[in-house]
Structures are given as C-alpha cells and as structure tokens.
C-alpha cells in the first residue's frame, strides 16, 4: 500500500491507496455538510476502529488509478501554491570553492589493530 500527498478541495491530505479496500474513506472533517449524500453505512477498519490513520483512503473503485500506476507528475490546480527561492551566501560560495581535504585512512589493517585484537573482537 502506498501513501502520498494529495488534495481534497484546497486542503492538503495524506492519501493511502489500499488495494484491499472496496470503497473510499474520508476523514469527516474534510467533508462539508452540503457534500453529504444522506446515505449512512457502518465502516469498520482493519484495526477494528472507525478512525482512519490517513485523511483519505482510496480503495478499488472506478476512476481510481491502480496502486502500481500512480501519476507522479500530478499537481493540484486548486491546492495551496508554495513559493520558494534559493540563495547562495558568500560563506556558502567560499565553502563550495574550497577543496575538500582527503580522508585519512590506514594503509593496512595492521596499522589499526593486530591479528590478536581482531580475533578477540
């Protein structure tokens, strides 16, 4: 089962794609009263509770992609946009230009320990 991030409306949620499930389970806080259908059914999850570990559980229902075929390049059209920018400070540039000193290692194992020390180990 794979877990990824997704969006319900404009809220970012954790999504579990469960190929052993035959329905869709959504955390109640993500569903507005106007979105309820009026149909009620009892849903008991594998752990015996009715409190999902993930915000959204997608089972084997129509129009849900197979677990082995996720759409990795998917992006939300309505989700929050996060602007980022990167900078390199003078100190970062100086460190980047400075050569990395070679790692000091023993030429042979005998320089580190004797055969007796190793056999005791």
Coordinates of N, CA and C in Angstrom, one line a residue:
X1 N 0.8 -1.2 0.0 CA 0.0 0.0 0.0 C 0.9 1.2 0.0
X2 N 0.5 2.2 -0.8 CA 1.4 3.4 -0.9 C 0.6 4.6 -0.3
X3 N 1.4 5.4 0.3 CA 0.9 6.7 0.9 C 1.5 7.8 0.2
X4 N 0.7 8.8 -0.2 CA 1.2 10.0 -0.8 C 0.4 11.2 -0.4
X5 N 0.8 12.4 -0.9 CA 0.1 13.6 -0.5 C -0.9 13.9 -1.7
X6 N -2.0 14.5 -1.3 CA -2.9 14.9 -2.3 C -3.8 16.1 -1.8
X7 N -4.8 16.4 -2.5 CA -5.7 17.5 -2.1 C -7.1 17.1 -2.1
X8 N -7.9 17.5 -1.1 CA -9.3 17.4 -1.1 C -9.8 18.8 -1.1
X9 N -10.4 19.3 -2.2 CA -10.7 20.7 -2.2 C -9.4 21.5 -2.3
X10 N -9.2 22.4 -1.3 CA -7.9 23.1 -1.3 C -7.1 22.7 -0.1
X11 N -7.4 21.6 0.6 CA -6.7 21.1 1.8 C -5.8 20.0 1.4
X12 N -4.5 20.1 1.8 CA -3.5 19.0 1.6 C -3.8 17.9 2.5
X13 N -3.8 16.6 2.0 CA -4.2 15.5 2.9 C -3.2 14.3 2.6
X14 N -3.1 13.4 3.5 CA -2.4 12.2 3.3 C -3.4 11.1 2.7
X15 N -2.9 10.5 1.6 CA -3.8 9.6 0.9 C -3.1 8.2 0.9
X16 N -3.9 7.2 1.3 CA -3.5 5.8 1.3 C -4.2 5.1 0.1
X17 N -3.5 4.5 -0.8 CA -4.1 3.7 -1.9 C -4.1 2.3 -1.4
X18 N -5.3 1.8 -1.0 CA -5.4 0.5 -0.4 C -6.1 -0.4 -1.4
X19 N -5.3 -1.4 -2.0 CA -5.9 -2.3 -3.0 C -6.7 -3.4 -2.4
X20 N -6.8 -3.5 -1.0 CA -7.6 -4.5 -0.4 C -8.9 -3.9 0.1
X21 N -9.2 -2.6 -0.3 CA -10.4 -1.9 0.1 C -11.3 -1.8 -1.1
X22 N -12.6 -1.8 -0.8 CA -13.6 -1.7 -1.9 C -14.4 -0.4 -1.9
X23 N -13.9 0.6 -1.2 CA -14.6 1.9 -1.1 C -13.7 3.0 -0.9
X24 N -14.2 4.2 -0.6 CA -13.4 5.4 -0.3 C -13.7 5.8 1.1
X25 N -12.8 6.1 1.9 CA -13.0 6.5 3.3 C -12.3 7.9 3.4
X26 N -13.1 8.9 3.9 CA -12.6 10.2 4.1 C -12.8 10.6 5.5
X27 N -11.8 11.3 6.0 CA -12.0 11.9 7.4 C -13.2 12.8 7.4
X28 N -14.1 12.8 8.4 CA -15.3 13.6 8.4 C -15.0 15.0 8.3
X29 N -13.9 15.5 8.9 CA -13.6 16.9 8.9 C -13.3 17.5 7.6
X30 N -13.1 16.6 6.6 CA -12.8 17.0 5.2 C -14.0 17.1 4.3
X31 N -15.2 16.7 4.9 CA -16.4 16.7 4.1 C -17.4 17.7 4.7
X32 N -17.8 18.6 3.9 CA -18.7 19.6 4.3 C -20.1 19.1 4.4
X33 N -21.0 19.6 5.3 CA -22.4 19.1 5.4 C -23.1 19.1 4.1
X34 N -22.8 20.1 3.2 CA -23.5 20.1 1.9 C -23.1 19.1 1.0
X35 N -22.0 18.4 1.3 CA -21.4 17.3 0.4 C -21.9 15.9 0.8
X36 N -22.6 15.8 2.0 CA -23.1 14.5 2.5 C -24.3 14.1 1.6
X37 N -24.4 12.8 1.3 CA -25.4 12.2 0.5 C -26.7 11.9 1.3
X38 N -26.5 11.7 2.5 CA -27.7 11.2 3.3 C -27.6 9.7 3.6
X39 N -26.9 9.0 2.7 CA -26.7 7.5 2.9 C -25.7 7.3 4.0
X40 N -26.0 6.4 5.0 CA -25.2 6.1 6.1 C -24.9 4.6 6.1
X41 N -23.6 4.3 6.3 CA -23.3 2.9 6.5 C -22.2 2.8 7.5
X42 N -22.1 1.7 8.2 CA -21.1 1.5 9.2 C -19.8 1.0 8.5
X43 N -18.7 1.6 8.9 CA -17.4 1.3 8.3 C -16.4 0.9 9.4
X44 N -16.0 -0.3 9.5 CA -15.1 -0.7 10.5 C -13.8 -1.0 9.8
X45 N -12.7 -0.3 10.2 CA -11.4 -0.5 9.5 C -10.7 -1.7 10.0
X46 N -9.6 -2.1 9.4 CA -8.9 -3.3 9.7 C -8.5 -3.4 11.2
X47 N -8.1 -2.2 11.8 CA -7.7 -2.2 13.1 C -8.9 -2.3 14.1
X48 N -10.1 -2.4 13.6 CA -11.3 -2.5 14.4 C -11.9 -1.2 14.9
X49 N -11.4 -0.1 14.4 CA -11.9 1.2 14.8 C -12.6 1.8 13.6
X50 N -13.2 3.0 13.8 CA -13.7 3.7 12.7 C -13.0 5.1 12.6
X51 N -11.7 5.1 13.0 CA -10.9 6.3 13.0 C -9.8 6.1 12.0
X52 N -9.8 6.6 10.8 CA -8.7 6.2 9.8 C -7.4 6.9 10.2
X53 N -6.3 6.2 9.9 CA -5.0 6.7 10.2 C -4.6 7.8 9.1
X54 N -5.2 7.7 8.0 CA -4.9 8.6 6.9 C -6.1 9.5 6.6
X55 N -5.9 10.7 6.0 CA -7.1 11.6 5.8 C -8.0 11.0 4.7
X56 N -7.4 10.3 3.7 CA -8.2 9.7 2.6 C -7.7 8.4 2.3
X57 N -8.6 7.4 2.2 CA -8.3 6.0 1.9 C -9.0 5.7 0.5
X58 N -8.2 5.4 -0.5 CA -8.8 5.1 -1.8 C -8.7 3.6 -2.1
X59 N -9.8 3.0 -2.2 CA -9.9 1.6 -2.5 C -10.0 1.3 -3.9
X60 N -10.4 0.1 -4.3 CA -10.6 -0.3 -5.7 C -12.0 0.2 -6.2
X61 N -12.1 1.4 -6.6 CA -13.3 2.0 -7.1 C -13.0 2.6 -8.5
X62 N -14.1 2.8 -9.2 CA -14.0 3.3 -10.6 C -13.3 4.6 -10.6
X63 N -12.4 4.8 -11.6 CA -11.7 6.1 -11.8 C -10.6 6.3 -10.8
X64 N -10.2 5.3 -10.0 CA -9.0 5.4 -9.1 C -7.9 4.6 -9.7
X65 N -6.8 5.2 -9.9 CA -5.6 4.6 -10.5 C -5.2 3.3 -9.7
X66 N -4.6 2.4 -10.4 CA -4.1 1.2 -9.8 C -2.9 1.6 -8.9
X67 N -2.6 0.9 -7.8 CA -1.5 1.2 -6.9 C -0.2 1.2 -7.6
X68 N 0.0 0.3 -8.6 CA 1.3 0.2 -9.3 C 1.4 1.2 -10.5
X69 N 0.4 2.1 -10.6 CA 0.4 3.0 -11.8 C 0.0 4.4 -11.3
X70 N 0.8 5.0 -10.3 CA 0.5 6.3 -9.8 C 0.9 7.4 -10.8
X71 N 0.2 8.5 -10.8 CA 0.6 9.6 -11.7 C 1.5 10.5 -10.9
X72 N 2.8 10.3 -11.0 CA 3.8 11.0 -10.2 C 3.9 12.5 -10.6
X73 N 3.6 12.9 -11.8 CA 3.7 14.3 -12.2 C 2.4 15.1 -11.9
X74 N 1.5 14.5 -11.2 CA 0.2 15.2 -10.8 C 0.5 16.4 -10.0
X75 N -0.2 17.5 -10.3 CA -0.1 18.7 -9.5 C -1.5 19.2 -9.2
X76 N -1.7 19.8 -8.1 CA -3.0 20.3 -7.8 C -3.2 21.6 -8.5
X77 N -4.4 21.8 -9.0 CA -4.8 23.1 -9.7 C -5.4 24.1 -8.7
X78 N -5.9 23.5 -7.6 CA -6.6 24.4 -6.6 C -5.9 24.4 -5.3
X79 N -4.9 23.5 -5.1 CA -4.2 23.5 -3.8 C -3.3 24.7 -3.5
X80 N -2.8 24.8 -2.3 CA -2.0 25.9 -2.0 C -0.7 26.0 -2.8
X81 N -0.4 27.1 -3.3 CA 0.9 27.3 -4.0 C 1.9 27.7 -3.0
X82 N 3.1 27.1 -3.2 CA 4.2 27.4 -2.2 C 5.3 28.0 -3.0
X83 N 5.6 29.3 -2.8 CA 6.7 29.9 -3.5 C 8.0 29.7 -2.7
X84 N 9.0 29.4 -3.4 CA 10.3 29.2 -2.8 C 11.4 29.9 -3.6
X85 N 12.5 30.2 -3.0 CA 13.6 30.8 -3.7 C 14.9 30.3 -3.0
X86 N 15.9 30.3 -3.8 CA 17.2 29.8 -3.2 C 18.3 30.9 -3.4
X87 N 19.1 31.0 -2.4 CA 20.2 31.9 -2.5 C 21.5 31.2 -2.1
X88 N 22.6 31.7 -2.5 CA 23.9 31.3 -2.1 C 24.6 32.5 -1.4
X89 N 24.9 32.3 -0.1 CA 25.6 33.4 0.6 C 27.1 33.4 0.2
X90 N 27.8 34.4 0.6 CA 29.2 34.5 0.3 C 29.9 33.3 1.0
X91 N 29.5 33.0 2.3 CA 30.1 31.9 3.0 C 29.9 30.6 2.3
X92 N 28.7 30.4 1.8 CA 28.4 29.1 1.1 C 29.3 29.0 -0.2
X93 N 29.4 30.1 -0.9 CA 30.3 30.1 -2.1 C 31.7 29.8 -1.8
X94 N 32.2 30.4 -0.7 CA 33.6 30.2 -0.3 C 33.8 28.7 0.1
X95 N 32.9 28.1 0.8 CA 33.0 26.7 1.2 C 33.0 25.8 -0.1
X96 N 32.1 26.2 -1.0 CA 32.0 25.4 -2.2 C 33.3 25.4 -3.1
X97 N 34.0 26.5 -3.1 CA 35.2 26.7 -3.8 C 36.4 26.1 -3.1
X98 N 36.3 25.9 -1.8 CA 37.4 25.3 -1.1 C 37.5 23.8 -1.3
X99 N 38.6 23.3 -1.7 CA 38.7 21.8 -1.9 C 38.5 21.0 -0.6
X100 N 37.9 19.9 -0.8 CA 37.6 19.0 0.4 C 38.9 18.3 0.7
X101 N 39.4 18.3 1.9 CA 40.6 17.6 2.2 C 40.5 16.1 2.1
X102 N 41.5 15.4 1.7 CA 41.4 14.0 1.5 C 41.2 13.3 2.9
X103 N 40.4 12.2 2.8 CA 40.2 11.4 4.0 C 41.4 10.6 4.4
X104 N 41.8 10.7 5.7 CA 42.9 9.9 6.1 C 42.5 8.5 6.6
X105 N 43.0 7.5 5.9 CA 42.7 6.1 6.2 C 44.0 5.4 6.4
X106 N 44.0 4.3 7.1 CA 45.2 3.5 7.3 C 45.5 2.7 6.0
X107 N 46.7 2.6 5.7 CA 47.1 1.8 4.5 C 46.8 0.4 4.6
X108 N 47.0 -0.2 5.8 CA 46.6 -1.6 6.0 C 45.9 -1.7 7.4
X109 N 45.3 -2.9 7.6 CA 44.5 -3.1 8.8 C 45.5 -3.3 10.0
X110 N 46.7 -3.7 9.7 CA 47.7 -3.9 10.7 C 48.1 -2.6 11.4
X111 N 47.9 -1.5 10.7 CA 48.2 -0.2 11.4 C 47.1 0.2 12.4
X112 N 46.0 -0.5 12.3 CA 44.9 -0.2 13.2 C 44.8 -1.2 14.4
X113 N 44.9 -2.4 14.1 CA 44.8 -3.5 15.1 C 45.6 -4.7 14.7
X114 N 46.0 -5.4 15.7 CA 46.8 -6.7 15.4 C 45.9 -7.8 15.1
X115 N 46.4 -8.9 14.6 CA 45.6 -10.1 14.4 C 44.9 -10.6 15.7
X116 N 45.6 -10.5 16.8 CA 45.1 -11.0 18.0 C 43.9 -10.1 18.5
X117 N 44.0 -8.8 18.3 CA 42.9 -7.9 18.7 C 41.7 -8.2 17.8
X118 N 41.9 -8.5 16.6 CA 40.8 -8.7 15.7 C 40.1 -10.1 16.0
X119 N 40.9 -11.1 16.3 CA 40.3 -12.4 16.7 C 39.6 -12.4 18.0
X120 N 40.0 -11.4 18.9 CA 39.3 -11.3 20.2 C 37.9 -10.7 20.0
X121 N 37.8 -9.8 19.0 CA 36.7 -8.9 18.7 C 35.4 -9.5 18.8

